[in-house]
Tab-separated table of C-alpha atoms in Angstrom:
chain	number	residue	atom	x	y	z
A	1	UNK	CA	-3.714	-12.777	7.995
A	2	UNK	CA	-7.357	-13.837	7.871
A	3	UNK	CA	-8.355	-15.444	4.571
A	4	UNK	CA	-9.918	-12.911	2.280
A	5	UNK	CA	-12.615	-13.470	-0.230
A	6	UNK	CA	-12.030	-11.280	-3.249
A	7	UNK	CA	-15.575	-11.459	-4.488
A	8	UNK	CA	-17.034	-10.540	-1.119
A	9	UNK	CA	-14.969	-7.370	-0.862
A	10	UNK	CA	-16.137	-6.159	-4.244
A	11	UNK	CA	-19.714	-7.283	-3.755
A	12	UNK	CA	-19.766	-5.324	-0.550
A	13	UNK	CA	-18.868	-2.096	-2.315
A	14	UNK	CA	-21.337	-2.694	-5.126
A	15	UNK	CA	-24.086	-3.459	-2.599
A	16	UNK	CA	-23.045	-0.401	-0.582
A	17	UNK	CA	-23.468	1.735	-3.679
A	18	UNK	CA	-26.973	0.368	-4.322
A	19	UNK	CA	-28.007	1.194	-0.773
A	20	UNK	CA	-26.498	4.667	-1.138
A	21	UNK	CA	-28.313	5.346	-4.426
A	22	UNK	CA	-31.620	4.074	-3.096
A	23	UNK	CA	-31.493	5.900	0.225
A	24	UNK	CA	-30.375	9.135	-1.371
A	25	UNK	CA	-33.147	9.007	-3.958
A	26	UNK	CA	-35.716	8.227	-1.272
A	27	UNK	CA	-34.655	11.244	0.772
A	28	UNK	CA	-34.662	13.557	-2.223
A	29	UNK	CA	-36.052	12.225	-5.508
A	30	UNK	CA	-34.399	15.088	-7.401
A	31	UNK	CA	-30.973	14.666	-5.828
A	32	UNK	CA	-29.239	12.884	-8.692
A	33	UNK	CA	-31.058	14.911	-11.337
A	34	UNK	CA	-29.703	18.102	-9.794
A	35	UNK	CA	-26.244	16.578	-9.405
A	36	UNK	CA	-26.204	15.676	-13.096
A	37	UNK	CA	-26.595	19.320	-14.096
A	38	UNK	CA	-23.104	20.248	-12.918
A	39	UNK	CA	-20.870	21.082	-9.986
A	40	UNK	CA	-20.079	24.381	-8.280
A	41	UNK	CA	-17.903	23.443	-5.294
A	42	UNK	CA	-16.653	26.304	-3.110
A	43	UNK	CA	-13.703	24.418	-1.737
A	44	UNK	CA	-10.737	22.594	-3.240
A	45	UNK	CA	-9.579	19.979	-0.730
A	46	UNK	CA	-6.005	18.722	-1.003
A	47	UNK	CA	-5.637	15.854	1.434
A	48	UNK	CA	-3.827	12.621	2.110
A	49	UNK	CA	-4.686	9.363	0.297
A	50	UNK	CA	-4.959	7.750	3.766
A	51	UNK	CA	-8.144	5.683	4.015
A	52	UNK	CA	-9.011	7.102	7.421
A	53	UNK	CA	-9.819	10.596	6.156
A	54	UNK	CA	-12.802	10.512	3.812
A	55	UNK	CA	-13.072	14.289	3.420
A	56	UNK	CA	-16.744	14.566	2.548
A	57	UNK	CA	-17.707	12.253	5.421
A	58	UNK	CA	-15.565	13.836	8.137
A	59	UNK	CA	-16.791	17.296	7.181
A	60	UNK	CA	-20.412	16.103	6.994
A	61	UNK	CA	-20.560	17.609	3.522
A	62	UNK	CA	-22.765	16.618	0.608
A	63	UNK	CA	-21.597	15.413	-2.801
A	64	UNK	CA	-20.887	18.529	-4.844
A	65	UNK	CA	-19.290	20.544	-2.053
A	66	UNK	CA	-15.609	19.584	-2.097
A	67	UNK	CA	-13.431	19.247	-5.190
A	68	UNK	CA	-10.777	16.751	-4.185
A	69	UNK	CA	-7.159	15.870	-4.780
A	70	UNK	CA	-5.626	13.236	-2.507
A	71	UNK	CA	-2.073	11.954	-2.698
A	72	UNK	CA	0.644	10.533	-0.465
A	73	UNK	CA	1.081	12.905	2.497
A	74	UNK	CA	-0.946	15.762	0.901
A	75	UNK	CA	2.195	17.090	-0.670
A	76	UNK	CA	2.225	19.768	-3.342
A	77	UNK	CA	5.430	19.830	-5.371
A	78	UNK	CA	6.231	22.748	-7.634
A	79	UNK	CA	6.864	20.427	-10.567
A	80	UNK	CA	3.929	18.047	-10.156
A	81	UNK	CA	1.596	18.371	-13.109
A	82	UNK	CA	-1.064	16.155	-11.555
A	83	UNK	CA	-1.788	18.449	-8.598
A	84	UNK	CA	-1.118	21.571	-10.704
A	85	UNK	CA	-3.811	20.442	-13.171
A	86	UNK	CA	-6.294	19.880	-10.358
A	87	UNK	CA	-5.546	23.358	-8.999
A	88	UNK	CA	-5.826	24.943	-12.449
A	89	UNK	CA	-9.188	23.282	-13.123
A	90	UNK	CA	-10.585	24.049	-9.666
A	91	UNK	CA	-9.376	27.637	-9.405
A	92	UNK	CA	-9.388	28.967	-12.983
A	93	UNK	CA	-12.390	27.037	-14.318
A	94	UNK	CA	-14.652	26.085	-11.383
A	95	UNK	CA	-13.646	29.227	-9.490
A	96	UNK	CA	-13.559	27.692	-6.005
A	97	UNK	CA	-13.369	30.294	-3.236
A	98	UNK	CA	-11.083	28.444	-0.863
A	99	UNK	CA	-8.233	25.990	-1.075
A	100	UNK	CA	-7.676	23.685	1.876
A	101	UNK	CA	-4.548	21.630	2.477
A	102	UNK	CA	-5.270	19.056	5.156
A	103	UNK	CA	-2.569	16.978	6.818
A	104	UNK	CA	-3.145	14.561	9.657
A	105	UNK	CA	-1.656	12.885	12.717
A	106	UNK	CA	-0.318	9.314	12.381
A	107	UNK	CA	0.510	10.007	8.719
A	108	UNK	CA	2.503	7.153	7.154
A	109	UNK	CA	4.264	9.606	4.852
A	110	UNK	CA	5.249	11.979	7.670
A	111	UNK	CA	6.334	9.004	9.755
A	112	UNK	CA	8.509	7.691	6.943
A	113	UNK	CA	10.010	11.160	6.615
A	114	UNK	CA	11.334	10.971	10.187
A	115	UNK	CA	13.964	8.536	8.906
A	116	UNK	CA	15.709	7.713	5.663
A	117	UNK	CA	14.579	4.112	5.181
A	118	UNK	CA	14.621	3.019	1.536
A	119	UNK	CA	11.009	2.954	0.312
A	120	UNK	CA	11.912	2.357	-3.323
A	121	UNK	CA	12.852	5.035	-5.859
A	122	UNK	CA	9.312	6.242	-6.485
A	123	UNK	CA	8.377	6.923	-2.876
A	124	UNK	CA	11.876	8.112	-1.949
A	125	UNK	CA	11.596	10.761	-4.644
A	126	UNK	CA	8.039	11.734	-3.743
A	127	UNK	CA	8.843	12.089	-0.036
A	128	UNK	CA	12.173	13.815	-0.542
A	129	UNK	CA	10.814	17.344	0.125
A	130	UNK	CA	9.176	16.108	3.345
A	131	UNK	CA	12.441	14.548	4.481
A	132	UNK	CA	14.176	17.827	3.670
A	133	UNK	CA	11.717	19.551	6.023
A	134	UNK	CA	12.766	17.176	8.779
A	135	UNK	CA	16.430	18.045	8.195
A	136	UNK	CA	15.673	21.759	8.124
A	137	UNK	CA	13.772	21.586	11.439
A	138	UNK	CA	16.036	19.051	13.116
A	139	UNK	CA	16.583	20.916	16.373
A	140	UNK	CA	12.923	21.735	16.914
A	141	UNK	CA	11.881	18.148	16.172
A	142	UNK	CA	14.498	16.610	18.442
A	143	UNK	CA	13.080	18.541	21.382
A	144	UNK	CA	9.682	16.889	20.988
A	145	UNK	CA	8.838	14.011	23.378
A	146	UNK	CA	8.253	11.173	20.893
A	147	UNK	CA	7.899	10.135	17.245
A	148	UNK	CA	4.124	10.657	17.287
A	149	UNK	CA	4.656	14.300	18.203
A	150	UNK	CA	7.502	14.611	15.698
A	151	UNK	CA	5.480	13.178	12.810
A	152	UNK	CA	2.514	15.395	13.745
A	153	UNK	CA	4.832	18.419	13.589
A	154	UNK	CA	6.301	17.267	10.267
A	155	UNK	CA	2.736	16.938	8.956
A	156	UNK	CA	2.100	20.563	9.998
A	157	UNK	CA	5.299	21.820	8.445
A	158	UNK	CA	4.412	19.949	5.282
A	159	UNK	CA	1.006	21.616	5.113
A	160	UNK	CA	2.693	25.019	5.418
A	161	UNK	CA	5.151	24.107	2.706
A	162	UNK	CA	2.418	22.874	0.359
A	163	UNK	CA	0.605	26.165	0.872
A	164	UNK	CA	3.773	28.092	0.038
A	165	UNK	CA	4.059	26.110	-3.207
A	166	UNK	CA	0.374	26.705	-3.994
A	167	UNK	CA	0.809	30.460	-3.571
A	168	UNK	CA	3.146	30.366	-6.570
A	169	UNK	CA	0.610	28.646	-8.841
A	170	UNK	CA	-0.389	31.196	-11.513
A	171	UNK	CA	-4.145	30.533	-11.209
A	172	UNK	CA	-3.988	30.924	-7.427
A	173	UNK	CA	-1.927	34.107	-7.594
A	174	UNK	CA	-4.441	35.591	-9.977
A	175	UNK	CA	-7.490	34.445	-7.985
A	176	UNK	CA	-6.072	35.840	-4.734
A	177	UNK	CA	-5.578	39.166	-6.421
A	178	UNK	CA	-8.786	39.313	-8.467
A	179	UNK	CA	-11.389	37.772	-6.213
A	180	UNK	CA	-9.925	37.186	-2.777
A	181	UNK	CA	-9.358	33.425	-2.963
A	182	UNK	CA	-7.983	32.184	0.354
A	183	UNK	CA	-5.739	29.301	1.405
A	184	UNK	CA	-6.187	27.328	4.602
A	185	UNK	CA	-4.011	24.791	6.365
A	186	UNK	CA	-5.622	22.135	8.539
A	187	UNK	CA	-4.606	19.111	10.549
A	188	UNK	CA	-6.971	16.223	11.124
A	189	UNK	CA	-6.457	14.431	14.427
A	190	UNK	CA	-7.191	10.785	13.622
A	191	UNK	CA	-7.392	9.768	17.274
A	192	UNK	CA	-10.030	12.407	18.033
A	193	UNK	CA	-11.769	12.805	14.688
A	194	UNK	CA	-11.226	16.566	14.863
A	195	UNK	CA	-10.070	19.090	12.319
A	196	UNK	CA	-7.779	21.862	13.536
A	197	UNK	CA	-7.127	25.070	11.638
A	198	UNK	CA	-3.471	26.056	11.381
A	199	UNK	CA	-3.504	29.766	12.074
A	200	UNK	CA	-0.195	30.773	10.584
A	201	UNK	CA	-0.943	29.023	7.301
A	202	UNK	CA	-3.256	31.808	6.227
A	203	UNK	CA	-5.994	31.460	8.781
A	204	UNK	CA	-7.709	34.047	10.911
A	205	UNK	CA	-4.713	35.414	12.713
A	206	UNK	CA	-2.454	36.277	9.817
A	207	UNK	CA	-4.567	38.083	7.285
A	208	UNK	CA	-8.211	37.196	7.574
A	209	UNK	CA	-9.957	34.363	5.832
A	210	UNK	CA	-10.442	36.133	2.583
A	211	UNK	CA	-7.435	38.269	1.938
A	212	UNK	CA	-4.325	36.139	1.529
A	213	UNK	CA	-3.030	39.044	-0.506
A	214	UNK	CA	0.685	39.125	0.045
B	1	UNK	CA	-7.565	44.025	-4.847
B	2	UNK	CA	-11.144	45.072	-4.298
B	3	UNK	CA	-12.170	44.927	-0.658
B	4	UNK	CA	-14.957	42.345	-0.212
B	5	UNK	CA	-18.217	43.759	1.080
B	6	UNK	CA	-19.464	43.030	4.610
B	7	UNK	CA	-21.972	40.567	3.188
B	8	UNK	CA	-19.388	38.644	1.221
B	9	UNK	CA	-17.127	38.499	4.260
B	10	UNK	CA	-19.958	37.177	6.400
B	11	UNK	CA	-20.877	34.562	3.826
B	12	UNK	CA	-17.311	33.344	3.416
B	13	UNK	CA	-16.881	33.160	7.177
B	14	UNK	CA	-20.066	31.125	7.522
B	15	UNK	CA	-19.251	28.659	4.755
B	16	UNK	CA	-15.839	28.177	6.335
B	17	UNK	CA	-17.119	27.738	9.892
B	18	UNK	CA	-19.711	25.242	8.681
B	19	UNK	CA	-17.001	22.689	7.871
B	20	UNK	CA	-15.715	22.829	11.446
B	21	UNK	CA	-19.177	22.698	12.993
B	22	UNK	CA	-20.063	19.721	10.794
B	23	UNK	CA	-16.818	17.999	11.679
B	24	UNK	CA	-17.398	18.387	15.421
B	25	UNK	CA	-20.938	17.014	15.094
B	26	UNK	CA	-19.687	14.065	13.017
B	27	UNK	CA	-16.921	13.179	15.508
B	28	UNK	CA	-19.309	13.460	18.457
B	29	UNK	CA	-21.854	11.201	16.789
B	30	UNK	CA	-19.268	8.490	16.104
B	31	UNK	CA	-17.833	8.664	19.595
B	32	UNK	CA	-21.300	8.202	21.039
B	33	UNK	CA	-22.000	5.190	18.853
B	34	UNK	CA	-18.622	3.615	19.476
B	35	UNK	CA	-16.261	5.111	22.075
B	36	UNK	CA	-13.349	3.096	20.592
B	37	UNK	CA	-13.949	4.314	17.032
B	38	UNK	CA	-11.162	6.885	16.834
B	39	UNK	CA	-8.735	5.021	19.081
B	40	UNK	CA	-8.929	2.058	16.711
B	41	UNK	CA	-8.437	4.221	13.638
B	42	UNK	CA	-5.477	5.794	15.331
B	43	UNK	CA	-3.712	2.427	15.468
B	44	UNK	CA	-3.298	2.210	11.697
B	45	UNK	CA	-4.952	1.515	8.361
B	46	UNK	CA	-5.466	-1.746	6.493
B	47	UNK	CA	-7.610	-0.795	3.520
B	48	UNK	CA	-8.644	-3.539	1.072
B	49	UNK	CA	-9.191	-1.072	-1.738
B	50	UNK	CA	-7.282	1.566	-3.649
B	51	UNK	CA	-9.638	3.963	-5.450
B	52	UNK	CA	-8.415	6.087	-8.329
B	53	UNK	CA	-11.192	8.494	-9.173
B	54	UNK	CA	-11.962	11.942	-10.499
B	55	UNK	CA	-11.540	15.107	-8.411
B	56	UNK	CA	-15.152	15.985	-9.259
B	57	UNK	CA	-16.890	17.134	-6.079
B	58	UNK	CA	-19.948	15.007	-6.781
B	59	UNK	CA	-18.218	11.652	-6.284
B	60	UNK	CA	-17.016	11.209	-2.689
B	61	UNK	CA	-15.708	7.649	-3.073
B	62	UNK	CA	-16.399	6.394	0.454
B	63	UNK	CA	-19.887	7.857	0.628
B	64	UNK	CA	-21.096	6.402	-2.669
B	65	UNK	CA	-19.720	2.937	-1.844
B	66	UNK	CA	-20.966	2.896	1.742
B	67	UNK	CA	-17.459	2.436	3.164
B	68	UNK	CA	-16.269	3.913	6.417
B	69	UNK	CA	-13.001	5.591	7.420
B	70	UNK	CA	-10.081	3.152	7.160
B	71	UNK	CA	-11.442	1.046	4.329
B	72	UNK	CA	-10.380	2.704	1.107
B	73	UNK	CA	-7.091	4.354	0.107
B	74	UNK	CA	-7.822	7.220	-2.259
B	75	UNK	CA	-6.230	9.102	-5.123
B	76	UNK	CA	-8.304	11.616	-7.045
B	77	UNK	CA	-7.175	13.726	-9.978
B	78	UNK	CA	-8.584	15.350	-13.107
B	79	UNK	CA	-10.361	12.635	-15.153
B	80	UNK	CA	-8.930	9.723	-13.096
B	81	UNK	CA	-5.767	9.369	-15.155
B	82	UNK	CA	-2.859	7.037	-14.454
B	83	UNK	CA	0.162	8.432	-16.257
B	84	UNK	CA	3.346	6.547	-16.506
B	85	UNK	CA	5.592	9.527	-15.758
B	86	UNK	CA	3.441	10.990	-12.993
B	87	UNK	CA	5.275	10.533	-9.706
B	88	UNK	CA	2.162	11.532	-7.777
B	89	UNK	CA	-0.102	8.674	-8.890
B	90	UNK	CA	2.814	6.242	-9.129
B	91	UNK	CA	3.669	6.924	-5.466
B	92	UNK	CA	0.067	6.209	-4.508
B	93	UNK	CA	-0.029	2.918	-6.452
B	94	UNK	CA	3.343	1.933	-5.053
B	95	UNK	CA	2.419	2.641	-1.445
B	96	UNK	CA	-0.988	0.983	-1.743
B	97	UNK	CA	0.323	-2.180	-3.414
B	98	UNK	CA	3.742	-2.689	-1.861
B	99	UNK	CA	3.178	-1.325	1.645
B	100	UNK	CA	-0.568	-1.538	2.359
B	101	UNK	CA	-1.046	-4.637	0.188
B	102	UNK	CA	-4.486	-3.658	-1.083
B	103	UNK	CA	-6.533	-6.464	-2.635
B	104	UNK	CA	-8.448	-4.417	-5.189
B	105	UNK	CA	-7.662	-1.376	-7.297
B	106	UNK	CA	-10.686	0.436	-8.668
B	107	UNK	CA	-10.411	3.011	-11.433
B	108	UNK	CA	-13.676	4.908	-11.402
B	109	UNK	CA	-14.679	7.420	-14.066
B	110	UNK	CA	-18.033	9.141	-14.401
B	111	UNK	CA	-20.370	10.172	-17.169
B	112	UNK	CA	-20.467	13.902	-17.781
B	113	UNK	CA	-16.798	14.275	-16.825
B	114	UNK	CA	-15.682	17.880	-17.268
B	115	UNK	CA	-12.080	16.812	-17.813
B	116	UNK	CA	-13.000	14.497	-20.674
B	117	UNK	CA	-15.182	17.185	-22.175
B	118	UNK	CA	-12.452	19.818	-21.850
B	119	UNK	CA	-9.938	17.465	-23.434
B	120	UNK	CA	-12.089	17.095	-26.533
B	121	UNK	CA	-12.703	20.817	-26.894
B	122	UNK	CA	-10.626	22.298	-29.727
B	123	UNK	CA	-9.055	24.951	-27.530
B	124	UNK	CA	-5.755	25.829	-25.893
B	125	UNK	CA	-6.287	25.020	-22.210
B	126	UNK	CA	-2.909	26.360	-21.080
B	127	UNK	CA	-1.463	24.527	-18.099
B	128	UNK	CA	-4.052	21.768	-18.515
B	129	UNK	CA	-2.909	20.836	-22.050
B	130	UNK	CA	-0.338	18.185	-21.134
B	131	UNK	CA	-2.611	16.477	-18.609
B	132	UNK	CA	-5.647	16.445	-20.879
B	133	UNK	CA	-3.542	15.275	-23.806
B	134	UNK	CA	-3.726	11.784	-22.299
B	135	UNK	CA	-7.464	11.728	-22.981
B	136	UNK	CA	-6.984	12.757	-26.585
B	137	UNK	CA	-4.571	9.829	-26.829
B	138	UNK	CA	-7.297	7.499	-25.560
B	139	UNK	CA	-9.541	8.825	-28.304
B	140	UNK	CA	-6.867	8.180	-30.908
B	141	UNK	CA	-6.398	4.596	-29.700
B	142	UNK	CA	-10.118	3.979	-30.157
B	143	UNK	CA	-10.728	6.354	-33.037
B	144	UNK	CA	-12.504	3.841	-35.284
B	145	UNK	CA	-15.041	2.841	-32.633
B	146	UNK	CA	-15.670	6.368	-31.367
B	147	UNK	CA	-16.027	7.934	-34.815
B	148	UNK	CA	-18.853	5.531	-35.567
B	149	UNK	CA	-20.985	6.894	-32.734
B	150	UNK	CA	-22.983	9.735	-34.251
B	151	UNK	CA	-24.775	10.884	-31.089
B	152	UNK	CA	-22.337	13.261	-29.421
B	153	UNK	CA	-23.537	12.569	-25.888
B	154	UNK	CA	-23.162	8.823	-26.408
B	155	UNK	CA	-19.714	9.301	-27.906
B	156	UNK	CA	-18.611	11.177	-24.765
B	157	UNK	CA	-20.090	8.442	-22.580
B	158	UNK	CA	-18.143	5.816	-24.481
B	159	UNK	CA	-14.944	7.873	-24.290
B	160	UNK	CA	-15.415	8.071	-20.518
B	161	UNK	CA	-15.637	4.253	-20.420
B	162	UNK	CA	-12.673	3.720	-22.727
B	163	UNK	CA	-10.625	6.172	-20.676
B	164	UNK	CA	-11.257	4.025	-17.599
B	165	UNK	CA	-10.236	0.879	-19.490
B	166	UNK	CA	-6.985	2.498	-20.659
B	167	UNK	CA	-6.167	3.702	-17.140
B	168	UNK	CA	-6.698	0.154	-15.856
B	169	UNK	CA	-4.203	-0.937	-18.492
B	170	UNK	CA	-1.759	1.706	-17.293
B	171	UNK	CA	-1.982	0.342	-13.756
B	172	UNK	CA	-1.191	-3.125	-15.045
B	173	UNK	CA	1.946	-1.756	-16.667
B	174	UNK	CA	3.510	-1.033	-13.285
B	175	UNK	CA	6.138	-3.302	-11.763
B	176	UNK	CA	4.429	-3.030	-8.351
B	177	UNK	CA	1.155	-4.535	-9.579
B	178	UNK	CA	2.718	-7.180	-11.849
B	179	UNK	CA	5.085	-8.413	-9.153
B	180	UNK	CA	2.487	-8.444	-6.395
B	181	UNK	CA	0.036	-10.344	-8.577
B	182	UNK	CA	2.667	-12.958	-9.505
B	183	UNK	CA	3.438	-13.501	-5.824
B	184	UNK	CA	0.084	-13.028	-4.059
B	185	UNK	CA	-2.674	-13.289	-6.701
B	186	UNK	CA	-3.671	-9.709	-5.847
B	187	UNK	CA	-4.431	-6.866	-6.423
B	188	UNK	CA	-7.243	-7.281	-8.937
B	189	UNK	CA	-7.919	-4.230	-11.086
B	190	UNK	CA	-11.508	-3.105	-11.767
B	191	UNK	CA	-12.924	-0.454	-14.099
B	192	UNK	CA	-16.154	1.276	-13.061
B	193	UNK	CA	-18.183	4.292	-14.139
B	194	UNK	CA	-20.443	6.368	-11.883
B	195	UNK	CA	-23.671	7.800	-13.273
B	196	UNK	CA	-25.216	10.967	-11.825
B	197	UNK	CA	-28.622	10.120	-13.233
B	198	UNK	CA	-29.199	7.278	-10.785
B	199	UNK	CA	-26.183	7.391	-8.435
B	200	UNK	CA	-25.203	3.867	-9.464
B	201	UNK	CA	-21.826	2.375	-10.301
B	202	UNK	CA	-21.497	0.473	-13.567
B	203	UNK	CA	-18.951	-2.336	-13.733
B	204	UNK	CA	-17.189	-2.344	-17.107
B	205	UNK	CA	-16.376	-6.004	-16.402
B	206	UNK	CA	-12.759	-5.868	-17.366
B	207	UNK	CA	-11.241	-9.289	-17.850
B	208	UNK	CA	-8.292	-8.770	-15.547
B	209	UNK	CA	-6.354	-11.968	-16.360
B	210	UNK	CA	-6.695	-11.474	-20.080
B	211	UNK	CA	-5.775	-7.801	-19.930
B	212	UNK	CA	-2.689	-8.549	-17.830
B	213	UNK	CA	-1.554	-11.242	-20.265
B	214	UNK	CA	-2.019	-8.863	-23.176
B	215	UNK	CA	-0.040	-6.155	-21.385
B	216	UNK	CA	2.819	-8.441	-20.425
B	217	UNK	CA	3.524	-9.375	-24.008
B	218	UNK	CA	5.240	-5.998	-24.282
B	219	UNK	CA	5.272	-4.454	-20.809
B	220	UNK	CA	6.478	-7.383	-18.724
B	221	UNK	CA	8.135	-6.122	-15.520
B	222	UNK	CA	7.320	-9.141	-13.387
B	223	UNK	CA	10.925	-10.332	-12.956
B	224	UNK	CA	12.445	-8.624	-9.892
């Protein structure tokens, strides 16, 4: 491994922030003033912690547009208070209009779920539901040509599963019913830089973008 | 449910399509600048940083630090909390430290945090109660200092800072961080606060060595 300078890495980020603040203020002197007044994001983004998918950047969005939760393998567990609190705050309080779950190709979590290697108790427990998906879809996965394809499919299945869990969240149930909140599954192709909408996850084909009422 | 009007439907469709249009433009721009950009990313990630920040839409971590895809591993939750019993954040810390071997962990809070504000509101917040309780606990730990600040806005600002400090402490309590630091001299934990007024990050200048020593008096998990 190349020698690393700790100070340089941190200085780089601090300098990066100064450039960001300066450039942003030059483009729009009122930008930060407006930002300070509050947030009204339309979208809750649930994505992977993976460093290669900075959501706001890859969607060319501005600060203030995406409320964000990112964890290992964009997994939503029914008993996870962390994600449930994010959902509650975003849906019941900020009243976002859409919830996006975005998985991705080459996902370390999905890859790890293709086997049963011991990752330590914490990660084994966290990834257990994803590994269960692999077992449940064993035949389908075995027919795929290679592990890249298999992990991409596991990532998709995991997005669908997270959406199923989200549909049971009380704030989401209520918002779907009261104001037509919609849920969307996506896959980000790291090798191409492209987002793909998963139709069956509640996209256009199944029930329209705005009426996940079922 | 009420059927959305034509206008609402059109608006929702447009705001949804915009993300995809933006994404295609972004990918195209990067491919033009560097045809290898996505192929390289596809090979794997080696981020130097783990960022634990707030879900707040106004703080896209990579954008405000000028980092590109592949450089920063990210966890974002309500009020950037690191709770001992939370498998979600613990999995992130574990993966980042033990598998990706990040060199720095940044806990970044921000002034005007809605989560911190909600936590200090005398109100039943339902499902959010247990999560926000952690912030009330931070207040209780620093009650004497906070009670002395008469200006309410300043008291919130200080609570935001102290919350970051306590979350840094919580990271130091993990076996993953203690053991990696004993072996490799990293990761280093940093506490920062982002200000909307000027878009700048403030370093709370946490004395990492001293904090770790203090923690290990009681929470020593360094022996494997």
